[in-house]
Amino acid sequence: MTREQRAHVILAPIKVWAGLLVLLGLTFGYAYLPHGPFKAEASIAIAVAKALLIAFFFMQLREAAWLVRLAALAGVVWASFLYLIAFADYLTR
Amino acid sequence: MPDTALQEPWQTAERQHVAMQFGMWCFLATETLFFGGLLLFYAVARYTHTAGFTAGAHEAEVTFGTVNTVVLLTSSLTMAIAERAVREALTPLARAMLAATLVLGLAFLVIKGFEYHSDIEKHLVPGPGFKLTETGASQFWAFYWTATGVHACHMMIGLGVVARMLLIPKADLPSRWTAAEGSALYWHLVDVVWVVLYALIYLVGR
């Protein structure tokens, strides 16, 4: 294994994994902080950050063609319609 | 980049690669909508009965959830290394990492089994004999069983996909790098779903 291969195959994924574990520690710690404000929002925001790390680095969206990125975005866009229309009803009753 | 085992109807590795990525992401988009429906139930139930829903969430066992999150994030690491190693034709490393992914995936399911056993013993299954009386608590636990159950089914399918990669003869593995990438995409999606479920199930009741 060359030095470049070691950096690409092993070290790069380990850095992402370490970032994910730091975020996990943060979200766990904040959930137990007494009287911390916006706990639910913070835990969801950190979950989204972790999901983006996985999608962009482990799932390689960062290097993917735009066609592939659009396909990835499609699910999120359609799901957002689901939430928008459902909450247009629930939040205005 | 090693030689590529081309599948019908593609004539170049590049076309096959983009087609695999595009097809997998379209499939993963349908998965986003599938879990999106479940998450909408969660959002509406929590909005409608916030106190009871949070009381229900307080009963979720955060130790099991956190340990399983570490296990699954680590399995994504081993899968990411395996996929890159296949592409670089580092076959022994790739096979070792695929095996590690398989073991970590099985460990996740075993830990989940212990958690389910504990939940059942504590009468946390909605229906007759359900432990909690607050309105909304049973909705949380209905979400818990449905979402984690469906996620566990995805894990089992993922284990099958990883096992299939291990069955490919060693000499052929580097040429199957597009299959390795597709398998890794599926495995990582199962991880993404869990990362969201972890926040919604185990952290909101703290």
Short mmCIF file of C-alpha atoms in Angstrom, two decimals:
data_model
loop_
_atom_site.label_atom_id
_atom_site.label_comp_id
_atom_site.label_asym_id
_atom_site.label_seq_id
_atom_site.Cartn_x
_atom_site.Cartn_y
_atom_site.Cartn_z
CA MET A 1 0.00 0.00 0.00
CA THR A 2 1.44 3.35 -1.00
CA ARG A 3 1.32 6.45 1.18
CA GLU A 4 -1.34 8.00 -1.09
CA GLN A 5 -3.47 4.85 -0.88
CA ARG A 6 -3.18 4.83 2.93
CA ALA A 7 -4.31 8.46 3.09
CA HIS A 8 -7.24 7.91 0.71
CA VAL A 9 -8.39 4.44 1.76
CA ILE A 10 -7.85 4.53 5.53
CA LEU A 11 -7.04 7.96 6.96
CA ALA A 12 -9.73 10.00 5.16
CA PRO A 13 -12.62 7.77 6.35
CA ILE A 14 -11.15 7.68 9.89
CA LYS A 15 -11.21 11.50 10.02
CA VAL A 16 -14.91 11.53 9.04
CA TRP A 17 -15.65 8.80 11.62
CA ALA A 18 -13.85 10.81 14.32
CA GLY A 19 -15.96 13.86 13.39
CA LEU A 20 -19.10 11.74 13.68
CA LEU A 21 -18.09 10.52 17.15
CA VAL A 22 -17.37 14.10 18.29
CA LEU A 23 -20.85 15.13 17.11
CA LEU A 24 -22.35 12.12 18.91
CA GLY A 25 -20.57 13.16 22.13
CA LEU A 26 -21.84 16.73 21.69
CA THR A 27 -25.45 15.75 21.15
CA PHE A 28 -25.37 13.25 24.03
CA GLY A 29 -23.82 15.80 26.40
CA TYR A 30 -26.20 18.58 25.42
CA ALA A 31 -29.24 16.33 25.93
CA TYR A 32 -28.19 15.84 29.57
CA LEU A 33 -27.33 19.49 30.22
CA PRO A 34 -29.78 20.74 32.88
CA HIS A 35 -32.09 23.51 31.58
CA GLY A 36 -30.30 23.70 28.20
CA PRO A 37 -32.41 25.71 25.74
CA PHE A 38 -33.70 24.30 22.40
CA LYS A 39 -32.70 20.73 23.28
CA ALA A 40 -34.89 19.02 20.67
CA GLU A 41 -33.82 21.50 17.97
CA ALA A 42 -30.13 21.05 18.88
CA SER A 43 -30.32 17.25 18.76
CA ILE A 44 -32.08 17.35 15.37
CA ALA A 45 -29.56 19.91 14.01
CA ILE A 46 -26.64 17.69 15.10
CA ALA A 47 -28.36 14.63 13.58
CA VAL A 48 -28.64 16.53 10.28
CA ALA A 49 -24.95 17.50 10.50
CA LYS A 50 -24.01 13.83 11.02
CA ALA A 51 -26.25 12.76 8.11
CA LEU A 52 -24.60 15.36 5.85
CA LEU A 53 -21.10 14.17 6.85
CA ILE A 54 -22.08 10.60 5.94
CA ALA A 55 -23.78 11.65 2.67
CA PHE A 56 -20.99 13.93 1.43
CA PHE A 57 -17.95 11.91 2.50
CA PHE A 58 -18.89 8.24 3.07
CA MET A 59 -21.52 8.27 0.29
CA GLN A 60 -19.24 10.48 -1.83
CA LEU A 61 -21.83 13.05 -2.89
CA ARG A 62 -18.97 15.55 -2.72
CA GLU A 63 -17.36 13.99 -5.79
CA ALA A 64 -20.58 12.85 -7.52
CA ALA A 65 -21.92 14.13 -10.85
CA TRP A 66 -24.73 16.70 -10.70
CA LEU A 67 -27.20 14.12 -12.04
CA VAL A 68 -26.46 11.96 -9.00
CA ARG A 69 -26.69 14.91 -6.60
CA LEU A 70 -30.09 15.84 -8.07
CA ALA A 71 -31.32 12.26 -7.56
CA ALA A 72 -30.18 12.46 -3.91
CA LEU A 73 -31.93 15.81 -3.48
CA ALA A 74 -35.19 14.51 -5.02
CA GLY A 75 -36.13 12.49 -1.94
CA VAL A 76 -35.59 15.45 0.37
CA VAL A 77 -37.55 17.82 -1.90
CA TRP A 78 -40.57 15.51 -2.15
CA ALA A 79 -40.47 14.79 1.59
CA SER A 80 -40.43 18.56 2.23
CA PHE A 81 -43.76 18.85 0.31
CA LEU A 82 -45.17 16.19 2.65
CA TYR A 83 -44.20 18.24 5.71
CA LEU A 84 -45.17 21.59 4.20
CA ILE A 85 -48.68 20.51 3.29
CA ALA A 86 -49.27 18.52 6.50
CA PHE A 87 -48.15 21.39 8.74
CA ALA A 88 -50.00 23.99 6.66
CA ASP A 89 -53.00 22.17 8.08
CA TYR A 90 -51.87 21.30 11.64
CA LEU A 91 -50.22 24.60 12.52
CA THR A 92 -53.15 26.73 11.31
CA ARG A 93 -56.04 24.92 12.98
CA MET B 1 -8.54 1.89 -11.07
CA PRO B 2 -8.82 -1.89 -11.72
CA ASP B 3 -10.53 -3.41 -14.76
CA THR B 4 -14.31 -3.24 -14.51
CA ALA B 5 -16.71 -6.19 -14.79
CA LEU B 6 -19.23 -4.62 -17.19
CA GLN B 7 -22.89 -5.56 -16.89
CA GLU B 8 -25.53 -5.35 -19.64
CA PRO B 9 -26.25 -2.85 -21.20
CA TRP B 10 -23.27 -0.62 -20.40
CA GLN B 11 -20.26 -0.45 -22.69
CA THR B 12 -17.93 1.63 -20.54
CA ALA B 13 -17.03 1.62 -16.86
CA GLU B 14 -17.81 5.31 -16.58
CA ARG B 15 -21.40 4.89 -17.85
CA GLN B 16 -21.95 1.89 -15.58
CA HIS B 17 -20.61 3.84 -12.61
CA VAL B 18 -22.91 6.84 -13.11
CA ALA B 19 -25.89 4.55 -13.83
CA MET B 20 -25.25 2.62 -10.60
CA GLN B 21 -24.97 5.84 -8.57
CA PHE B 22 -28.07 7.36 -10.21
CA GLY B 23 -30.13 4.18 -9.76
CA MET B 24 -29.07 3.74 -6.13
CA TRP B 25 -29.78 7.36 -5.23
CA CYS B 26 -33.22 7.17 -6.89
CA PHE B 27 -33.91 4.12 -4.74
CA LEU B 28 -32.56 5.90 -1.65
CA ALA B 29 -34.87 8.84 -2.46
CA THR B 30 -37.85 6.46 -2.20
CA GLU B 31 -36.44 5.31 1.15
CA THR B 32 -36.31 8.95 2.27
CA LEU B 33 -40.01 9.25 1.47
CA PHE B 34 -40.76 5.95 3.20
CA PHE B 35 -39.09 7.02 6.45
CA GLY B 36 -40.38 10.57 5.84
CA GLY B 37 -43.93 9.31 6.34
CA LEU B 38 -42.96 7.75 9.67
CA LEU B 39 -41.21 10.95 10.76
CA LEU B 40 -44.32 12.96 9.85
CA PHE B 41 -46.32 10.77 12.25
CA TYR B 42 -43.68 11.51 14.90
CA ALA B 43 -43.87 15.27 14.29
CA VAL B 44 -47.68 15.40 14.38
CA ALA B 45 -47.97 13.15 17.47
CA ARG B 46 -45.34 15.17 19.34
CA TYR B 47 -47.00 18.45 18.35
CA THR B 48 -50.45 17.22 19.39
CA HIS B 49 -49.54 15.61 22.75
CA THR B 50 -46.13 17.04 23.65
CA ALA B 51 -46.13 16.20 27.39
CA GLY B 52 -47.30 12.59 27.03
CA PHE B 53 -45.07 12.01 24.03
CA THR B 54 -41.99 13.27 25.93
CA ALA B 55 -42.97 11.15 28.97
CA GLY B 56 -43.01 8.14 26.66
CA ALA B 57 -39.61 9.07 25.22
CA HIS B 58 -38.17 9.31 28.75
CA GLU B 59 -38.55 5.51 29.06
CA ALA B 60 -36.32 4.81 26.01
CA GLU B 61 -33.01 3.24 27.07
CA VAL B 62 -30.36 5.74 26.03
CA THR B 63 -27.43 3.40 26.87
CA PHE B 64 -28.52 0.81 24.31
CA GLY B 65 -29.23 3.55 21.77
CA THR B 66 -25.87 5.28 22.22
CA VAL B 67 -23.81 2.08 22.13
CA ASN B 68 -25.65 1.02 18.98
CA THR B 69 -24.97 4.42 17.39
CA VAL B 70 -21.22 3.96 18.00
CA VAL B 71 -21.42 0.42 16.58
CA LEU B 72 -23.26 1.57 13.45
CA LEU B 73 -21.04 4.62 12.83
CA THR B 74 -18.02 2.31 13.12
CA SER B 75 -19.61 -0.14 10.66
CA SER B 76 -19.97 2.76 8.21
CA LEU B 77 -16.25 3.44 8.67
CA THR B 78 -15.32 -0.18 7.91
CA MET B 79 -17.69 -0.17 4.90
CA ALA B 80 -16.17 3.07 3.58
CA ILE B 81 -12.65 1.61 3.89
CA ALA B 82 -13.81 -1.67 2.25
CA GLU B 83 -15.33 0.17 -0.71
CA ARG B 84 -12.21 2.28 -1.29
CA ALA B 85 -9.96 -0.77 -0.85
CA VAL B 86 -11.91 -2.68 -3.53
CA ARG B 87 -11.38 0.24 -5.91
CA GLU B 88 -7.63 0.29 -5.16
CA ALA B 89 -7.45 -3.53 -5.62
CA LEU B 90 -6.35 -3.99 -1.98
CA THR B 91 -8.33 -7.23 -1.80
CA PRO B 92 -7.24 -8.63 1.62
CA LEU B 93 -7.97 -5.28 3.32
CA ALA B 94 -11.32 -5.01 1.50
CA ARG B 95 -12.40 -8.49 2.57
CA ALA B 96 -11.31 -7.91 6.17
CA MET B 97 -13.29 -4.66 6.32
CA LEU B 98 -16.37 -6.28 4.74
CA ALA B 99 -16.16 -9.01 7.39
CA ALA B 100 -15.81 -6.35 10.12
CA THR B 101 -18.90 -4.60 8.74
CA LEU B 102 -20.80 -7.88 8.90
CA VAL B 103 -19.75 -8.47 12.53
CA LEU B 104 -20.62 -4.91 13.58
CA GLY B 105 -24.02 -5.16 11.83
CA LEU B 106 -24.74 -8.40 13.66
CA ALA B 107 -23.61 -6.80 16.94
CA PHE B 108 -26.09 -3.97 16.33
CA LEU B 109 -28.95 -6.46 15.94
CA VAL B 110 -27.91 -8.45 19.04
CA ILE B 111 -27.80 -5.24 21.15
CA LYS B 112 -31.19 -4.26 19.69
CA GLY B 113 -32.51 -7.68 20.73
CA PHE B 114 -31.40 -7.09 24.34
CA GLU B 115 -33.06 -3.66 24.22
CA TYR B 116 -36.32 -5.10 22.88
CA HIS B 117 -36.25 -7.74 25.65
CA SER B 118 -35.84 -5.01 28.27
CA ASP B 119 -38.64 -2.90 26.70
CA ILE B 120 -41.04 -5.86 26.67
CA GLU B 121 -40.22 -6.68 30.31
CA LYS B 122 -41.01 -3.07 31.25
CA HIS B 123 -44.42 -3.33 29.50
CA LEU B 124 -43.61 -0.72 26.86
CA VAL B 125 -45.61 -2.35 24.08
CA PRO B 126 -48.76 -0.28 23.34
CA GLY B 127 -51.94 -2.25 24.01
CA PRO B 128 -53.32 -4.11 27.06
CA GLY B 129 -50.96 -3.75 30.06
CA PHE B 130 -49.04 -0.78 28.59
CA LYS B 131 -47.10 0.86 31.42
CA LEU B 132 -47.80 4.54 30.71
CA THR B 133 -51.13 6.34 31.02
CA GLU B 134 -50.33 9.81 29.60
CA THR B 135 -52.01 10.61 26.28
CA GLY B 136 -49.34 10.51 23.57
CA ALA B 137 -47.02 8.01 25.32
CA SER B 138 -48.43 5.06 23.40
CA GLN B 139 -47.99 7.02 20.17
CA PHE B 140 -44.28 7.43 20.96
CA TRP B 141 -43.93 3.71 21.58
CA ALA B 142 -45.92 2.84 18.46
CA PHE B 143 -43.40 4.97 16.55
CA TYR B 144 -40.50 3.32 18.40
CA TRP B 145 -41.52 -0.24 17.53
CA THR B 146 -42.43 0.57 13.94
CA ALA B 147 -39.40 2.71 13.11
CA THR B 148 -36.77 0.56 14.85
CA GLY B 149 -38.39 -2.63 13.51
CA VAL B 150 -38.36 -1.37 9.94
CA HIS B 151 -34.79 -0.15 10.43
CA ALA B 152 -33.76 -3.60 11.72
CA CYS B 153 -35.28 -5.14 8.55
CA HIS B 154 -33.11 -2.78 6.50
CA MET B 155 -30.09 -3.88 8.56
CA MET B 156 -30.80 -7.53 7.75
CA ILE B 157 -31.04 -6.74 4.04
CA GLY B 158 -27.77 -4.78 4.38
CA LEU B 159 -26.11 -7.79 6.03
CA GLY B 160 -27.22 -9.90 3.06
CA VAL B 161 -25.72 -7.35 0.66
CA VAL B 162 -22.38 -7.32 2.54
CA ALA B 163 -22.35 -11.14 2.74
CA ARG B 164 -22.93 -11.25 -1.04
CA MET B 165 -19.83 -9.06 -1.55
CA LEU B 166 -17.80 -11.51 0.56
CA LEU B 167 -18.95 -14.41 -1.64
CA ILE B 168 -17.36 -12.84 -4.74
CA PRO B 169 -14.12 -14.76 -5.52
CA LYS B 170 -11.04 -12.85 -4.32
CA ALA B 171 -9.58 -12.49 -7.80
CA ASP B 172 -12.82 -10.97 -9.15
CA LEU B 173 -13.43 -8.51 -6.31
CA PRO B 174 -11.47 -5.50 -7.67
CA SER B 175 -13.37 -5.63 -10.99
CA ARG B 176 -16.67 -5.42 -9.06
CA TRP B 177 -15.92 -1.99 -7.65
CA THR B 178 -19.21 -0.49 -8.87
CA ALA B 179 -21.11 -3.22 -6.99
CA ALA B 180 -19.00 -2.45 -3.90
CA GLU B 181 -19.92 1.23 -4.15
CA GLY B 182 -23.63 0.42 -4.55
CA SER B 183 -23.54 -1.88 -1.52
CA ALA B 184 -21.77 0.81 0.50
CA LEU B 185 -24.41 3.43 -0.49
CA TYR B 186 -27.17 1.19 0.89
CA TRP B 187 -25.27 0.49 4.11
CA HIS B 188 -24.57 4.17 4.72
CA LEU B 189 -28.24 5.06 4.18
CA VAL B 190 -29.21 2.60 6.93
CA ASP B 191 -26.68 4.48 9.11
CA VAL B 192 -28.17 7.88 8.19
CA VAL B 193 -31.66 6.67 9.13
CA TRP B 194 -30.37 5.47 12.50
CA VAL B 195 -28.59 8.78 13.21
CA VAL B 196 -31.96 10.56 12.82
CA LEU B 197 -33.86 7.93 14.83
CA TYR B 198 -31.27 8.17 17.64
CA ALA B 199 -31.97 11.89 18.10
CA LEU B 200 -35.74 11.47 17.92
CA ILE B 201 -36.07 8.39 20.12
CA TYR B 202 -33.31 8.55 22.73
CA LEU B 203 -32.53 12.25 23.21
CA VAL B 204 -35.88 14.08 23.25
CA GLY B 205 -36.93 12.66 26.63
CA ARG B 206 -33.76 13.66 28.54
#
